[in-house]
PDB file of C-alpha atoms in Angstrom:
ATOM      1  CA  MET A  25     -64.157-180.827-121.363  1.00 41.00           C
ATOM      2  CA  ALA A  26     -66.716-180.804-118.636  1.00 43.00           C
ATOM      3  CA  ASP A  27     -68.259-177.593-118.014  1.00 46.00           C
ATOM      4  CA  THR A  28     -67.466-175.762-114.910  1.00 43.00           C
ATOM      5  CA  VAL A  29     -70.415-175.097-112.481  1.00 43.00           C
ATOM      6  CA  VAL A  30     -69.756-172.129-110.499  1.00 44.00           C
ATOM      7  CA  HIS A  31     -71.737-171.748-107.363  1.00 45.00           C
ATOM      8  CA  GLU A  32     -72.033-168.221-106.350  1.00 44.00           C
ATOM      9  CA  ALA A  33     -72.594-167.532-102.752  1.00 44.00           C
ATOM     10  CA  PRO A  34     -76.159-165.863-102.125  1.00 46.00           C
ATOM     11  CA  THR A  35     -76.120-162.269-101.714  1.00 44.00           C
ATOM     12  CA  ALA A  36     -76.535-161.114 -98.272  1.00 42.00           C
ATOM     13  CA  ALA A  37     -80.255-159.708 -97.871  1.00 41.00           C
ATOM     14  CA  PRO A  38     -79.800-155.955 -96.511  1.00 43.00           C
ATOM     15  CA  HIS A  39     -80.673-155.575 -92.984  1.00 42.00           C
ATOM     16  CA  ALA A  40     -84.310-154.893 -92.615  1.00 40.00           C
ATOM     17  CA  GLY A  41     -84.808-152.305 -90.265  1.00 41.00           C
ATOM     18  CA  PRO A  42     -87.771-151.231 -88.297  1.00 37.00           C
ATOM     19  CA  ALA A  43     -89.126-149.480 -91.272  1.00 37.00           C
ATOM     20  CA  ALA A  44     -89.143-152.600 -93.365  1.00 35.00           C
ATOM     21  CA  VAL A  45     -90.960-154.508 -90.766  1.00 32.00           C
ATOM     22  CA  HIS A  46     -93.531-152.012 -89.484  1.00 34.00           C
ATOM     23  CA  GLY A  47     -94.059-150.021 -92.674  1.00 34.00           C
ATOM     24  CA  PRO A  48     -92.850-146.561 -93.483  1.00 34.00           C
ATOM     25  CA  SER A  49     -92.986-144.420 -90.588  1.00 39.00           C
ATOM     26  CA  HIS A  50     -94.747-141.129 -90.570  1.00 59.00           C
ATOM     27  CA  ALA A  51     -93.174-139.797 -87.667  1.00 58.00           C
ATOM     28  CA  THR A  52     -91.185-136.154 -87.577  1.00 61.00           C
ATOM     29  CA  SER A  53     -88.077-135.822 -85.682  1.00 65.00           C
ATOM     30  CA  THR A  54     -90.749-134.290 -82.788  1.00 63.00           C
ATOM     31  CA  GLY A  55     -92.046-137.615 -82.553  1.00 66.00           C
ATOM     32  CA  LEU A  56     -95.620-136.369 -83.912  1.00 72.00           C
ATOM     33  CA  SER A  57     -97.169-137.353 -87.240  1.00 83.00           C
ATOM     34  CA  ASN A  58     -96.857-135.296 -90.030  1.00 84.00           C
ATOM     35  CA  THR A  59    -100.913-134.444 -89.797  1.00 89.00           C
ATOM     36  CA  LYS A  60    -100.438-133.837 -86.195  1.00 89.00           C
ATOM     37  CA  LEU A  61     -97.561-131.569 -86.492  1.00 90.00           C
ATOM     38  CA  ALA A  62     -99.284-129.651 -89.372  1.00 92.00           C
ATOM     39  CA  MET A  63    -102.376-129.163 -87.237  1.00 93.00           C
ATOM     40  CA  TRP A  64    -100.196-127.965 -84.539  1.00 93.00           C
ATOM     41  CA  VAL A  65     -98.576-125.286 -86.918  1.00 94.00           C
ATOM     42  CA  PHE A  66    -101.881-124.040 -88.149  1.00 94.00           C
ATOM     43  CA  LEU A  67    -103.165-123.641 -84.445  1.00 95.00           C
ATOM     44  CA  GLY A  68    -100.010-121.679 -84.092  1.00 95.00           C
ATOM     45  CA  SER A  69    -101.210-119.577 -86.818  1.00 95.00           C
ATOM     46  CA  ASP A  70    -104.478-119.163 -85.660  1.00 95.00           C
ATOM     47  CA  CYS A  71    -103.217-117.868 -82.118  1.00 96.00           C
ATOM     48  CA  LEU A  72    -101.653-114.831 -83.851  1.00 95.00           C
ATOM     49  CA  LEU A  73    -104.679-114.276 -86.150  1.00 95.00           C
ATOM     50  CA  PHE A  74    -107.047-114.158 -83.287  1.00 96.00           C
ATOM     51  CA  GLY A  75    -104.473-112.598 -81.066  1.00 95.00           C
ATOM     52  CA  GLY A  76    -104.188-109.645 -83.589  1.00 95.00           C
ATOM     53  CA  LEU A  77    -108.300-109.573 -83.512  1.00 95.00           C
ATOM     54  CA  ILE A  78    -108.548-109.241 -79.845  1.00 95.00           C
ATOM     55  CA  SER A  79    -105.845-106.607 -79.464  1.00 94.00           C
ATOM     56  CA  THR A  80    -107.675-104.594 -82.496  1.00 93.00           C
ATOM     57  CA  TYR A  81    -110.980-104.901 -80.748  1.00 93.00           C
ATOM     58  CA  LEU A  82    -109.251-103.796 -77.331  1.00 91.00           C
ATOM     59  CA  LEU A  83    -107.844-100.793 -78.783  1.00 90.00           C
ATOM     60  CA  LEU A  84    -111.286 -99.597 -80.536  1.00 87.00           C
ATOM     61  CA  ARG A  85    -114.125-100.881 -78.615  1.00 84.00           C
ATOM     62  CA  HIS A  86    -114.625 -97.681 -76.667  1.00 81.00           C
ATOM     63  CA  ARG A  87    -113.900 -95.256 -79.623  1.00 82.00           C
ATOM     64  CA  VAL A  88    -117.521 -94.673 -80.284  1.00 77.00           C
ATOM     65  CA  PRO A  89    -118.082 -91.008 -81.141  1.00 74.00           C
ATOM     66  CA  PRO A  90    -121.663 -89.855 -79.513  1.00 74.00           C
ATOM     67  CA  GLY A  91    -124.607 -90.143 -82.152  1.00 73.00           C
ATOM     68  CA  GLN A  92    -122.887 -92.911 -84.081  1.00 76.00           C
ATOM     69  CA  GLY A  93    -124.841 -95.783 -82.644  1.00 77.00           C
ATOM     70  CA  PRO A  94    -124.563 -97.915 -79.734  1.00 85.00           C
ATOM     71  CA  GLY A  95    -121.491 -98.995 -77.791  1.00 80.00           C
ATOM     72  CA  PRO A  96    -120.988-102.542 -76.060  1.00 80.00           C
ATOM     73  CA  THR A  97    -122.708-101.606 -72.719  1.00 78.00           C
ATOM     74  CA  ASP A  98    -125.917-100.907 -74.678  1.00 82.00           C
ATOM     75  CA  VAL A  99    -126.508-104.198 -76.577  1.00 86.00           C
ATOM     76  CA  PHE A 100    -124.671-106.898 -74.860  1.00 89.00           C
ATOM     77  CA  ASP A 101    -127.162-109.713 -73.205  1.00 89.00           C
ATOM     78  CA  ILE A 102    -124.577-111.518 -71.062  1.00 91.00           C
ATOM     79  CA  PRO A 103    -126.932-114.157 -69.394  1.00 93.00           C
ATOM     80  CA  PHE A 104    -127.844-115.194 -73.072  1.00 94.00           C
ATOM     81  CA  THR A 105    -124.495-115.329 -74.219  1.00 94.00           C
ATOM     82  CA  SER A 106    -123.274-116.959 -71.196  1.00 94.00           C
ATOM     83  CA  VAL A 107    -125.765-119.982 -71.847  1.00 95.00           C
ATOM     84  CA  SER A 108    -124.362-119.994 -75.644  1.00 94.00           C
ATOM     85  CA  SER A 109    -120.984-120.264 -74.005  1.00 95.00           C
ATOM     86  CA  PHE A 110    -121.758-122.986 -71.808  1.00 96.00           C
ATOM     87  CA  VAL A 111    -123.357-125.085 -74.813  1.00 96.00           C
ATOM     88  CA  LEU A 112    -119.908-124.650 -76.704  1.00 96.00           C
ATOM     89  CA  LEU A 113    -117.699-125.737 -73.892  1.00 95.00           C
ATOM     90  CA  PHE A 114    -120.011-128.659 -73.177  1.00 96.00           C
ATOM     91  CA  SER A 115    -119.339-129.594 -76.682  1.00 96.00           C
ATOM     92  CA  SER A 116    -115.529-129.859 -75.605  1.00 96.00           C
ATOM     93  CA  LEU A 117    -116.362-132.967 -73.133  1.00 97.00           C
ATOM     94  CA  THR A 118    -118.310-134.711 -75.919  1.00 97.00           C
ATOM     95  CA  MET A 119    -115.525-134.467 -78.285  1.00 97.00           C
ATOM     96  CA  ALA A 120    -113.092-135.684 -75.698  1.00 96.00           C
ATOM     97  CA  LEU A 121    -115.303-138.788 -75.234  1.00 96.00           C
ATOM     98  CA  ALA A 122    -115.527-139.232 -78.908  1.00 95.00           C
ATOM     99  CA  VAL A 123    -111.799-139.648 -79.087  1.00 95.00           C
ATOM    100  CA  GLY A 124    -111.636-141.885 -76.315  1.00 94.00           C
ATOM    101  CA  ALA A 125    -114.290-143.910 -77.815  1.00 94.00           C
ATOM    102  CA  ILE A 126    -112.604-144.343 -81.158  1.00 93.00           C
ATOM    103  CA  HIS A 127    -109.231-145.242 -79.449  1.00 93.00           C
ATOM    104  CA  ARG A 128    -111.114-147.996 -77.415  1.00 92.00           C
ATOM    105  CA  GLY A 129    -112.656-149.222 -80.916  1.00 90.00           C
ATOM    106  CA  ASP A 130    -116.358-148.208 -79.760  1.00 91.00           C
ATOM    107  CA  GLU A 131    -117.290-146.906 -83.316  1.00 91.00           C
ATOM    108  CA  HIS A 132    -120.862-146.665 -82.163  1.00 93.00           C
ATOM    109  CA  ARG A 133    -120.257-144.344 -79.244  1.00 94.00           C
ATOM    110  CA  CYS A 134    -117.943-142.448 -81.180  1.00 94.00           C
ATOM    111  CA  ARG A 135    -120.402-141.679 -83.902  1.00 94.00           C
ATOM    112  CA  ALA A 136    -123.049-140.534 -81.227  1.00 95.00           C
ATOM    113  CA  PHE A 137    -120.211-138.062 -79.416  1.00 96.00           C
ATOM    114  CA  LEU A 138    -119.261-136.968 -82.768  1.00 96.00           C
ATOM    115  CA  LEU A 139    -122.759-136.077 -83.885  1.00 96.00           C
ATOM    116  CA  THR A 140    -123.803-134.814 -80.363  1.00 97.00           C
ATOM    117  CA  THR A 141    -120.615-132.436 -80.576  1.00 97.00           C
ATOM    118  CA  ALA A 142    -121.855-131.015 -84.170  1.00 97.00           C
ATOM    119  CA  LEU A 143    -125.447-130.357 -82.638  1.00 97.00           C
ATOM    120  CA  LEU A 144    -124.087-128.399 -79.898  1.00 97.00           C
ATOM    121  CA  GLY A 145    -122.020-126.517 -82.366  1.00 97.00           C
ATOM    122  CA  CYS A 146    -124.781-125.931 -84.320  1.00 97.00           C
ATOM    123  CA  VAL A 147    -126.852-124.413 -81.061  1.00 97.00           C
ATOM    124  CA  PHE A 148    -123.864-122.022 -80.634  1.00 97.00           C
ATOM    125  CA  VAL A 149    -123.705-120.806 -84.195  1.00 97.00           C
ATOM    126  CA  GLY A 150    -127.492-120.402 -83.972  1.00 96.00           C
ATOM    127  CA  GLY A 151    -127.252-118.435 -80.769  1.00 96.00           C
ATOM    128  CA  GLN A 152    -124.744-116.089 -82.278  1.00 95.00           C
ATOM    129  CA  ALA A 153    -126.689-115.622 -85.472  1.00 95.00           C
ATOM    130  CA  TYR A 154    -129.587-114.360 -83.361  1.00 96.00           C
ATOM    131  CA  GLU A 155    -127.512-112.260 -81.361  1.00 95.00           C
ATOM    132  CA  PHE A 156    -126.243-110.712 -84.401  1.00 95.00           C
ATOM    133  CA  THR A 157    -129.762-110.125 -85.481  1.00 95.00           C
ATOM    134  CA  VAL A 158    -130.815-108.355 -82.288  1.00 94.00           C
ATOM    135  CA  PHE A 159    -127.794-106.334 -82.342  1.00 93.00           C
ATOM    136  CA  VAL A 160    -128.752-104.861 -85.914  1.00 93.00           C
ATOM    137  CA  ARG A 161    -132.338-104.230 -85.053  1.00 93.00           C
ATOM    138  CA  GLU A 162    -130.720-102.030 -82.135  1.00 91.00           C
ATOM    139  CA  GLY A 163    -128.797-100.168 -84.505  1.00 90.00           C
ATOM    140  CA  LEU A 164    -125.690-101.995 -84.477  1.00 90.00           C
ATOM    141  CA  GLY A 165    -124.412-102.852 -88.170  1.00 91.00           C
ATOM    142  CA  TYR A 166    -120.971-103.778 -89.383  1.00 92.00           C
ATOM    143  CA  THR A 167    -120.342-100.310 -90.488  1.00 89.00           C
ATOM    144  CA  THR A 168    -122.258 -98.294 -88.005  1.00 89.00           C
ATOM    145  CA  ASN A 169    -119.059 -97.457 -86.062  1.00 89.00           C
ATOM    146  CA  ILE A 170    -115.514 -98.819 -85.264  1.00 90.00           C
ATOM    147  CA  PHE A 171    -116.788-100.725 -82.516  1.00 90.00           C
ATOM    148  CA  GLY A 172    -119.348-102.389 -84.508  1.00 91.00           C
ATOM    149  CA  SER A 173    -116.540-103.299 -87.189  1.00 92.00           C
ATOM    150  CA  ALA A 174    -114.220-104.762 -84.630  1.00 93.00           C
ATOM    151  CA  PHE A 175    -116.900-106.709 -82.719  1.00 94.00           C
ATOM    152  CA  TYR A 176    -118.317-108.350 -85.719  1.00 95.00           C
ATOM    153  CA  THR A 177    -114.860-109.094 -87.390  1.00 95.00           C
ATOM    154  CA  LEU A 178    -113.460-110.795 -84.206  1.00 96.00           C
ATOM    155  CA  THR A 179    -116.779-112.956 -83.207  1.00 96.00           C
ATOM    156  CA  GLY A 180    -117.439-113.377 -86.804  1.00 95.00           C
ATOM    157  CA  PHE A 181    -114.251-115.170 -87.344  1.00 96.00           C
ATOM    158  CA  HIS A 182    -114.653-117.410 -84.425  1.00 97.00           C
ATOM    159  CA  GLY A 183    -118.127-118.186 -85.601  1.00 96.00           C
ATOM    160  CA  THR A 184    -116.645-119.498 -88.999  1.00 96.00           C
ATOM    161  CA  HIS A 185    -114.264-121.539 -87.394  1.00 97.00           C
ATOM    162  CA  VAL A 186    -116.966-123.250 -85.067  1.00 97.00           C
ATOM    163  CA  SER A 187    -118.894-123.533 -88.838  1.00 97.00           C
ATOM    164  CA  VAL A 188    -115.971-125.241 -90.351  1.00 97.00           C
ATOM    165  CA  GLY A 189    -115.658-127.530 -87.589  1.00 97.00           C
ATOM    166  CA  ILE A 190    -119.155-128.745 -87.740  1.00 97.00           C
ATOM    167  CA  MET A 191    -118.791-129.699 -91.132  1.00 97.00           C
ATOM    168  CA  PHE A 192    -115.660-131.612 -90.355  1.00 96.00           C
ATOM    169  CA  LEU A 193    -117.735-133.308 -87.548  1.00 96.00           C
ATOM    170  CA  LEU A 194    -120.588-134.319 -89.774  1.00 96.00           C
ATOM    171  CA  GLY A 195    -117.705-135.601 -92.467  1.00 95.00           C
ATOM    172  CA  LEU A 196    -116.382-137.814 -89.705  1.00 94.00           C
ATOM    173  CA  PHE A 197    -119.837-138.918 -88.654  1.00 95.00           C
ATOM    174  CA  ILE A 198    -120.636-139.998 -92.381  1.00 94.00           C
ATOM    175  CA  LEU A 199    -117.203-141.769 -92.651  1.00 92.00           C
ATOM    176  CA  SER A 200    -118.061-143.994 -89.343  1.00 91.00           C
ATOM    177  CA  LEU A 201    -121.303-144.818 -90.717  1.00 91.00           C
ATOM    178  CA  ARG A 202    -119.779-146.249 -93.820  1.00 91.00           C
ATOM    179  CA  GLY A 203    -117.274-148.256 -91.692  1.00 86.00           C
ATOM    180  CA  ARG A 204    -114.282-145.955 -92.582  1.00 87.00           C
ATOM    181  CA  LEU A 205    -113.507-144.421 -89.232  1.00 86.00           C
ATOM    182  CA  GLY A 206    -112.424-147.759 -87.303  1.00 84.00           C
ATOM    183  CA  VAL A 207    -109.686-147.741 -84.793  1.00 88.00           C
ATOM    184  CA  GLU A 208    -106.679-147.578 -87.135  1.00 88.00           C
ATOM    185  CA  ARG A 209    -107.916-144.132 -88.131  1.00 87.00           C
ATOM    186  CA  ALA A 210    -108.308-142.932 -84.410  1.00 89.00           C
ATOM    187  CA  GLU A 211    -105.487-140.191 -84.976  1.00 91.00           C
ATOM    188  CA  THR A 212    -107.946-138.326 -87.410  1.00 92.00           C
ATOM    189  CA  VAL A 213    -110.516-138.035 -84.849  1.00 94.00           C
ATOM    190  CA  GLU A 214    -107.645-137.009 -82.188  1.00 94.00           C
ATOM    191  CA  ILE A 215    -106.230-134.455 -84.569  1.00 94.00           C
ATOM    192  CA  PHE A 216    -109.646-132.654 -85.198  1.00 95.00           C
ATOM    193  CA  GLY A 217    -110.111-132.844 -81.396  1.00 95.00           C
ATOM    194  CA  LEU A 218    -107.387-130.543 -81.120  1.00 95.00           C
ATOM    195  CA  TYR A 219    -108.905-128.213 -83.453  1.00 97.00           C
ATOM    196  CA  TRP A 220    -112.381-128.248 -81.569  1.00 97.00           C
ATOM    197  CA  HIS A 221    -110.725-127.747 -78.240  1.00 96.00           C
ATOM    198  CA  PHE A 222    -108.701-124.640 -79.413  1.00 97.00           C
ATOM    199  CA  VAL A 223    -112.010-123.027 -80.900  1.00 96.00           C
ATOM    200  CA  ASP A 224    -113.356-123.637 -77.305  1.00 96.00           C
ATOM    201  CA  ILE A 225    -110.417-122.092 -75.641  1.00 96.00           C
ATOM    202  CA  VAL A 226    -110.298-119.062 -78.003  1.00 97.00           C
ATOM    203  CA  TRP A 227    -114.102-118.554 -77.401  1.00 96.00           C
ATOM    204  CA  ILE A 228    -113.305-118.194 -73.407  1.00 95.00           C
ATOM    205  CA  LEU A 229    -110.960-115.725 -73.956  1.00 96.00           C
ATOM    206  CA  ILE A 230    -113.073-113.826 -76.350  1.00 96.00           C
ATOM    207  CA  PHE A 231    -116.283-114.071 -73.972  1.00 95.00           C
ATOM    208  CA  THR A 232    -113.929-112.726 -71.185  1.00 94.00           C
ATOM    209  CA  VAL A 233    -112.275-109.881 -72.988  1.00 93.00           C
ATOM    210  CA  VAL A 234    -115.521-108.888 -75.156  1.00 92.00           C
ATOM    211  CA  TYR A 235    -118.663-109.605 -72.618  1.00 91.00           C
ATOM    212  CA  LEU A 236    -117.149-109.578 -69.061  1.00 90.00           C
ATOM    213  CA  ILE A 237    -114.167-106.963 -68.825  1.00 84.00           C
ATOM    214  CA  PRO A 238    -116.291-103.553 -68.591  1.00 69.00           C
TER     215      PRO A 238
END
């Protein structure tokens, strides 16, 4: 008896959705990528941190008993700090130019702006270190009085944020030199730009509260 050949109908391929065509999606329900959403969450928590530090400083800055060291009006050099603040704010412009350059695929300009932003950040941190040194020489240490503790804690935390940002900027610069920071990774530069702009905005608030409000 001849063998009966059974022809099976081909199994229908599952419907290929957008994820199958374009690769796995990393967008969240908010429309943002996971990494960008994580950065926004981190910045939100940092808002709470700096909000607490600024509130503490406002409550304690004038509680300096007589004979326990200088107060705010005795040590601040507003013209010097204003120049340092302008340098940091100008770095926001160079950071924005770096983000624009990487989105256009101009890696050379992106590297130049990243390095310039890092250098401006170094100038700011150096100015802050010099300012702290002058204050210590004038008798305002971290434990001299409650004003000194609140001031150094607030501005020191911000300076730490700027220093961490400088290290990330140098890391991005090195990645770009190695050809690993092309237009396909533009979001990485954009996400770090959010952090850097946040640090600058916080300093505007700190400078206003600490140095300008009598």
